[in-house]
Amino acid sequence: MTALVHTRAELQPFLDGFANGKRGVVMTMGALHEGHLELFKQARHDCDLVVATIFVNPLQFGPNEDFDRYPRTLDDDLKLCAEAGVDVVYAPAVEEVYPGGQPIVKVTPGPMGETLEGAFRPGFFTGVLTIVNKLLNLTDPDKAFFGQKDAQQLALVRRMVLDLNMPVEIIGVPTVRDEDGLAKSSRNRYLSSEERATALTLSRALFAGQEKATEGADAVRDAANAVLERTTATGELTVDYLALVDPRDFSEVPPAFTGQAVLAVAARAGTTRLIDNLPLTLTPHGAR
Ligand code: AMP
């Protein structure tokens, strides 16, 4: 049985009940799918108490983004949480999370939050880090679980916890995909069947790039771009960026780079903006 609470006061007895156990939190915006389920499973495996938060955070949406139309499916979400063994869902009101109204003090990500997603969504990572900080304060977990699907977010959360000496362990969970490769996302439900077919280009480009990891950074970028270009040429897909970055700071890697990298893409199919990424290891290679 999963409990549903809306206030910090209602959540407190659950936290008190596991004061000496491991407490885990999974933060979500709802419209839950198998990707979220994987985070819940990992939390269930690692922790004695599993708290899921459901909160569509206004601070991380830009003025022309999809805050109003973001899917809100609380009844279905609760069923999925129950199946996954979540103990308690905390779905606070905006007034509880932002008691002073629009916050004056926020967490700023610095340069690592200004590339890729940060460049296309100004203020996005300030909104994300501020809400993650707030929800960590409100739920007080030992461990917090985040998806690799949002790789830049995961890296910034890790960096925030390190830089601000926050007493929580951050656990990254691999991306869950549909059988054909499309990364699960709450926004996939916006897609028509034609747009979904177009959206598959993102993961196909990433896998094509990954296959060239032994041939160096330029070969990876070329292979991924070649796949994207076929769909952008028809106007069905608009690519915001394709980038091969160093996961430590999300800067583009140079041609001779070896080691762990992240191949990341963001694109729009119709009015739906999707992101995806793959971790890969660039190995030493001969001159091209
Ligand atoms: P969201 O509800 O989209 O804010 O996502 C909540 C959490 O679920 C974030 O940590 C995401 O990275 C993670 N997540 C979203 N989609 C996936 C996926 N396909 N696989 C794994 N984790 C995911």
Coordinates of C-alpha atoms and ligand atoms in Angstrom, one line a residue:
M1 CA 0.0 0.0 0.0
T2 CA 1.4 3.3 -1.0
A3 CA 0.4 6.3 1.2
L4 CA -0.3 9.7 -0.5
V5 CA 0.6 12.9 1.5
H6 CA 0.5 16.5 0.4
T7 CA 2.2 18.3 3.3
R8 CA 5.6 18.1 5.1
A9 CA 3.7 17.6 8.4
E10 CA 2.0 14.5 6.9
L11 CA 5.3 13.2 5.7
Q12 CA 7.1 13.5 9.0
P13 CA 5.7 10.4 10.7
F14 CA 7.1 8.3 7.8
L15 CA 10.5 9.8 8.1
D16 CA 10.4 9.4 11.9
G17 CA 9.5 5.7 11.5
F18 CA 12.8 5.1 9.7
A19 CA 15.1 7.5 11.6
N20 CA 17.6 4.6 12.0
G21 CA 17.1 3.0 8.6
K22 CA 18.1 4.1 5.1
R23 CA 15.7 6.5 3.5
G24 CA 15.6 7.0 -0.2
V25 CA 13.9 9.6 -2.4
V26 CA 13.0 9.6 -6.1
M27 CA 12.1 13.0 -7.4
T28 CA 9.6 13.1 -10.3
M29 CA 7.2 15.4 -12.1
G30 CA 4.7 12.6 -12.4
A31 CA 3.3 11.1 -15.6
L32 CA 5.2 8.1 -14.5
H33 CA 6.6 5.4 -16.8
E34 CA 9.0 2.4 -16.8
G35 CA 12.0 4.8 -16.5
H36 CA 10.7 6.1 -13.2
L37 CA 9.9 2.5 -12.2
E38 CA 13.5 1.6 -12.5
L39 CA 14.5 4.4 -10.1
F40 CA 11.9 3.1 -7.6
K41 CA 13.2 -0.4 -8.0
Q42 CA 16.7 0.7 -7.3
A43 CA 15.5 2.7 -4.3
R44 CA 13.5 -0.2 -3.0
H45 CA 16.6 -2.4 -3.3
D46 CA 18.9 0.0 -1.5
C47 CA 16.6 1.6 1.2
D48 CA 14.2 0.8 4.0
L49 CA 11.9 3.7 3.3
V50 CA 11.2 4.8 -0.3
V51 CA 9.7 8.3 -0.8
A52 CA 8.6 9.4 -4.3
T53 CA 7.9 13.1 -4.8
I54 CA 5.6 14.3 -7.6
F55 CA 5.9 18.0 -8.2
V56 CA 5.7 19.9 -11.5
N57 CA 8.2 22.6 -10.7
P58 CA 7.2 26.0 -12.2
L59 CA 10.7 27.4 -11.6
Q60 CA 12.3 25.2 -14.2
F61 CA 9.9 25.9 -17.1
G62 CA 10.6 28.9 -19.4
P63 CA 7.8 31.3 -20.4
N64 CA 7.1 29.5 -23.7
E65 CA 7.5 25.9 -22.4
D66 CA 5.0 23.3 -21.6
F67 CA 4.3 23.9 -17.9
D68 CA 0.5 24.2 -18.4
R69 CA 0.2 21.2 -20.7
Y70 CA 2.6 19.0 -18.8
P71 CA 0.7 15.7 -18.2
R72 CA -0.7 15.3 -14.7
T73 CA -1.9 11.8 -14.0
L74 CA -1.9 11.3 -10.3
D75 CA -4.3 8.3 -10.1
D76 CA -2.2 6.3 -12.6
D77 CA 1.0 7.4 -10.9
L78 CA -0.2 6.1 -7.6
K79 CA -0.9 2.7 -9.1
L80 CA 2.6 2.5 -10.6
C81 CA 4.1 3.6 -7.3
A82 CA 2.2 0.8 -5.5
E83 CA 3.4 -1.8 -8.0
A84 CA 7.0 -0.6 -7.5
G85 CA 6.7 -0.8 -3.7
V86 CA 7.0 2.9 -3.0
D87 CA 6.1 3.5 0.6
V88 CA 4.9 7.1 0.4
V89 CA 4.2 9.6 -2.4
Y90 CA 4.8 13.2 -1.4
A91 CA 2.9 15.5 -3.8
P92 CA 3.2 19.0 -2.3
A93 CA 1.4 22.2 -3.3
V94 CA 3.3 25.0 -4.9
E95 CA 2.7 27.1 -1.8
E96 CA 4.4 24.6 0.4
V97 CA 7.5 24.3 -1.8
Y98 CA 7.7 28.1 -2.4
P99 CA 6.4 29.5 0.9
G100 CA 7.9 32.9 0.1
G101 CA 6.4 33.0 -3.4
Q102 CA 9.0 33.5 -6.2
P103 CA 12.3 32.6 -4.5
I104 CA 14.9 35.3 -4.1
V105 CA 17.7 32.9 -3.1
K106 CA 18.3 30.2 -5.7
V107 CA 21.0 27.6 -6.4
T108 CA 23.0 28.6 -9.6
P109 CA 24.8 25.9 -11.5
G110 CA 27.7 28.0 -12.9
P111 CA 29.2 27.4 -16.4
M112 CA 28.3 23.6 -16.4
G113 CA 24.7 24.6 -16.4
E114 CA 25.0 27.0 -19.3
T115 CA 26.0 24.6 -22.0
L116 CA 23.7 22.2 -23.9
E117 CA 20.3 22.1 -22.1
G118 CA 21.3 25.3 -20.2
A119 CA 22.0 27.1 -23.5
F120 CA 18.6 26.2 -25.0
R121 CA 16.6 26.6 -21.7
P122 CA 18.0 29.7 -19.9
G123 CA 17.5 29.4 -16.1
F124 CA 16.5 25.7 -16.4
F125 CA 19.2 24.3 -14.2
T126 CA 18.8 27.1 -11.6
G127 CA 15.2 25.9 -11.4
V128 CA 16.3 22.2 -11.2
L129 CA 19.0 22.6 -8.6
T130 CA 16.8 24.9 -6.5
I131 CA 14.0 22.3 -6.5
V132 CA 16.3 19.4 -5.9
N133 CA 17.8 21.2 -2.9
K134 CA 14.4 22.1 -1.6
L135 CA 13.1 18.5 -1.9
L136 CA 16.2 17.1 -0.3
N137 CA 15.6 19.5 2.6
L138 CA 11.9 18.5 2.8
T139 CA 12.4 14.7 2.5
D140 CA 15.8 14.4 4.3
P141 CA 17.0 11.2 2.6
D142 CA 20.2 9.2 2.9
K143 CA 20.1 8.4 -0.9
A144 CA 18.5 10.2 -3.8
F145 CA 18.1 8.5 -7.2
F146 CA 18.3 10.2 -10.6
G147 CA 18.2 8.9 -14.2
Q148 CA 21.1 9.0 -16.6
K149 CA 18.5 10.0 -19.1
D150 CA 19.0 13.5 -17.8
A151 CA 22.8 13.2 -17.8
Q152 CA 23.6 16.9 -17.4
Q153 CA 21.1 17.2 -14.6
L154 CA 22.6 14.2 -12.8
A155 CA 26.1 15.6 -13.2
L156 CA 25.0 19.0 -11.8
V157 CA 23.2 17.4 -8.9
R158 CA 26.3 15.4 -8.0
R159 CA 28.4 18.6 -8.3
M160 CA 25.9 20.6 -6.1
V161 CA 26.1 17.9 -3.4
L162 CA 29.9 18.0 -3.6
D163 CA 30.3 21.7 -3.7
L164 CA 27.7 22.5 -1.0
N165 CA 28.7 19.6 1.4
M166 CA 25.2 18.1 1.3
P167 CA 24.8 14.9 3.4
V168 CA 23.2 12.7 0.8
E169 CA 24.4 10.0 -1.6
I170 CA 23.4 10.5 -5.3
I171 CA 22.7 7.3 -7.2
G172 CA 22.6 7.3 -11.1
V173 CA 20.3 4.8 -12.8
P174 CA 20.7 3.8 -16.5
T175 CA 18.2 5.0 -19.1
V176 CA 15.2 2.8 -19.8
R177 CA 14.1 2.5 -23.4
D178 CA 11.3 1.2 -25.5
E179 CA 12.2 -2.0 -27.4
D180 CA 13.0 0.0 -30.5
G181 CA 15.4 2.3 -28.6
L182 CA 13.3 5.4 -27.9
A183 CA 14.1 6.6 -24.4
K184 CA 11.1 6.5 -22.1
S185 CA 9.9 10.1 -21.3
S186 CA 6.7 11.6 -19.9
R187 CA 6.8 13.9 -23.0
N188 CA 6.5 10.8 -25.4
R189 CA 2.8 10.9 -24.8
Y190 CA 2.6 14.2 -26.8
L191 CA 3.9 12.4 -29.9
S192 CA 1.7 11.4 -32.8
S193 CA 2.7 8.0 -34.4
E194 CA 4.5 9.9 -37.2
E195 CA 6.3 12.1 -34.7
R196 CA 7.2 9.0 -32.7
A197 CA 8.8 7.4 -35.8
T198 CA 10.7 10.7 -36.3
A199 CA 11.8 10.8 -32.6
L200 CA 13.4 7.4 -33.0
T201 CA 16.2 9.2 -35.0
L202 CA 17.6 10.5 -31.7
S203 CA 18.5 7.1 -30.2
R204 CA 19.5 5.7 -33.7
A205 CA 22.0 8.6 -34.0
L206 CA 23.4 7.9 -30.6
F207 CA 23.8 4.2 -31.2
A208 CA 25.4 5.0 -34.6
G209 CA 27.9 7.3 -32.8
Q210 CA 28.6 4.8 -30.1
E211 CA 29.6 2.2 -32.6
K212 CA 32.5 4.5 -33.7
A213 CA 33.9 4.9 -30.1
T214 CA 37.1 3.1 -31.1
E215 CA 37.7 5.5 -34.0
G216 CA 37.7 8.8 -32.0
A217 CA 35.6 11.7 -31.2
D218 CA 35.2 13.1 -34.7
A219 CA 34.1 9.7 -36.1
V220 CA 31.5 9.5 -33.3
R221 CA 30.1 12.9 -34.1
D222 CA 30.2 12.3 -37.8
A223 CA 28.3 9.0 -37.6
A224 CA 25.6 10.5 -35.3
N225 CA 25.2 13.6 -37.4
A226 CA 24.8 11.5 -40.5
V227 CA 21.8 9.8 -39.0
L228 CA 20.3 13.1 -37.8
E229 CA 20.8 14.8 -41.2
R230 CA 18.6 12.3 -43.0
T231 CA 15.6 13.4 -40.9
T232 CA 16.4 17.1 -40.5
A233 CA 16.6 17.3 -44.3
T234 CA 12.9 16.4 -44.6
G235 CA 12.0 19.1 -41.9
E236 CA 10.5 16.5 -39.6
L237 CA 13.1 16.9 -36.9
T238 CA 14.8 20.1 -35.7
V239 CA 18.0 19.4 -33.9
D240 CA 19.0 21.8 -31.0
Y241 CA 22.3 20.1 -30.5
L242 CA 24.4 17.0 -30.9
A243 CA 27.4 17.1 -28.5
L244 CA 30.1 14.7 -27.4
V245 CA 31.1 16.0 -23.9
D246 CA 33.3 15.2 -21.0
P247 CA 30.9 14.1 -18.2
R248 CA 32.9 16.0 -15.6
D249 CA 32.1 19.5 -17.0
F250 CA 29.9 18.9 -20.1
S251 CA 32.4 20.7 -22.3
E252 CA 32.9 19.3 -25.9
V253 CA 35.8 16.8 -26.0
P254 CA 38.7 17.4 -28.3
P255 CA 39.4 15.0 -31.3
A256 CA 42.2 13.2 -29.4
F257 CA 40.2 12.7 -26.2
T258 CA 40.1 9.2 -24.7
G259 CA 38.1 7.9 -21.7
Q260 CA 34.5 8.3 -20.6
A261 CA 32.3 10.7 -22.7
V262 CA 28.6 11.4 -23.1
L263 CA 27.0 11.7 -26.5
A264 CA 24.0 13.9 -26.0
V265 CA 21.2 15.1 -28.4
A266 CA 18.2 17.4 -28.1
A267 CA 15.7 17.8 -30.9
R268 CA 12.1 18.7 -31.6
A269 CA 9.6 16.5 -33.4
G270 CA 6.6 18.8 -34.1
T271 CA 6.2 20.8 -30.9
T272 CA 7.7 18.2 -28.6
R273 CA 11.2 18.6 -27.5
L274 CA 13.1 15.5 -26.6
I275 CA 16.5 14.7 -25.1
D276 CA 18.6 11.6 -25.0
N277 CA 22.2 10.6 -24.4
L278 CA 24.5 7.6 -24.3
P279 CA 27.6 7.1 -22.2
L280 CA 30.6 5.8 -24.2
T281 CA 34.3 5.1 -23.8
L282 CA 36.6 6.7 -26.4
T283 CA 39.6 4.4 -26.8
P284 CA 43.0 5.4 -28.3
H285 CA 42.9 5.3 -32.1
G286 CA 45.1 6.0 -35.1
A287 CA 45.1 9.2 -37.1
R288 CA 42.2 9.6 -39.5
Ligands
AMP1 P1 11.0 13.6 -14.6 O1 9.7 13.1 -14.0 O2 11.0 13.6 -16.1 O3 11.5 14.9 -14.0 O4 12.1 12.5 -14.2 C1 12.3 12.1 -12.9 C2 13.5 11.2 -12.8 O5 13.3 10.1 -13.6 C3 14.8 11.9 -13.2 O6 15.8 11.6 -12.4 C4 14.9 11.4 -14.6 O7 16.3 11.4 -15.1 C5 14.4 10.0 -14.5 N1 14.0 9.4 -15.7 C6 13.2 9.9 -16.7 N2 13.1 9.1 -17.8 C7 13.9 8.1 -17.5 C8 14.3 6.9 -18.3 N3 13.8 6.7 -19.5 N4 15.2 6.0 -17.7 C9 15.7 6.3 -16.5 N5 15.4 7.3 -15.7 C10 14.5 8.2 -16.2

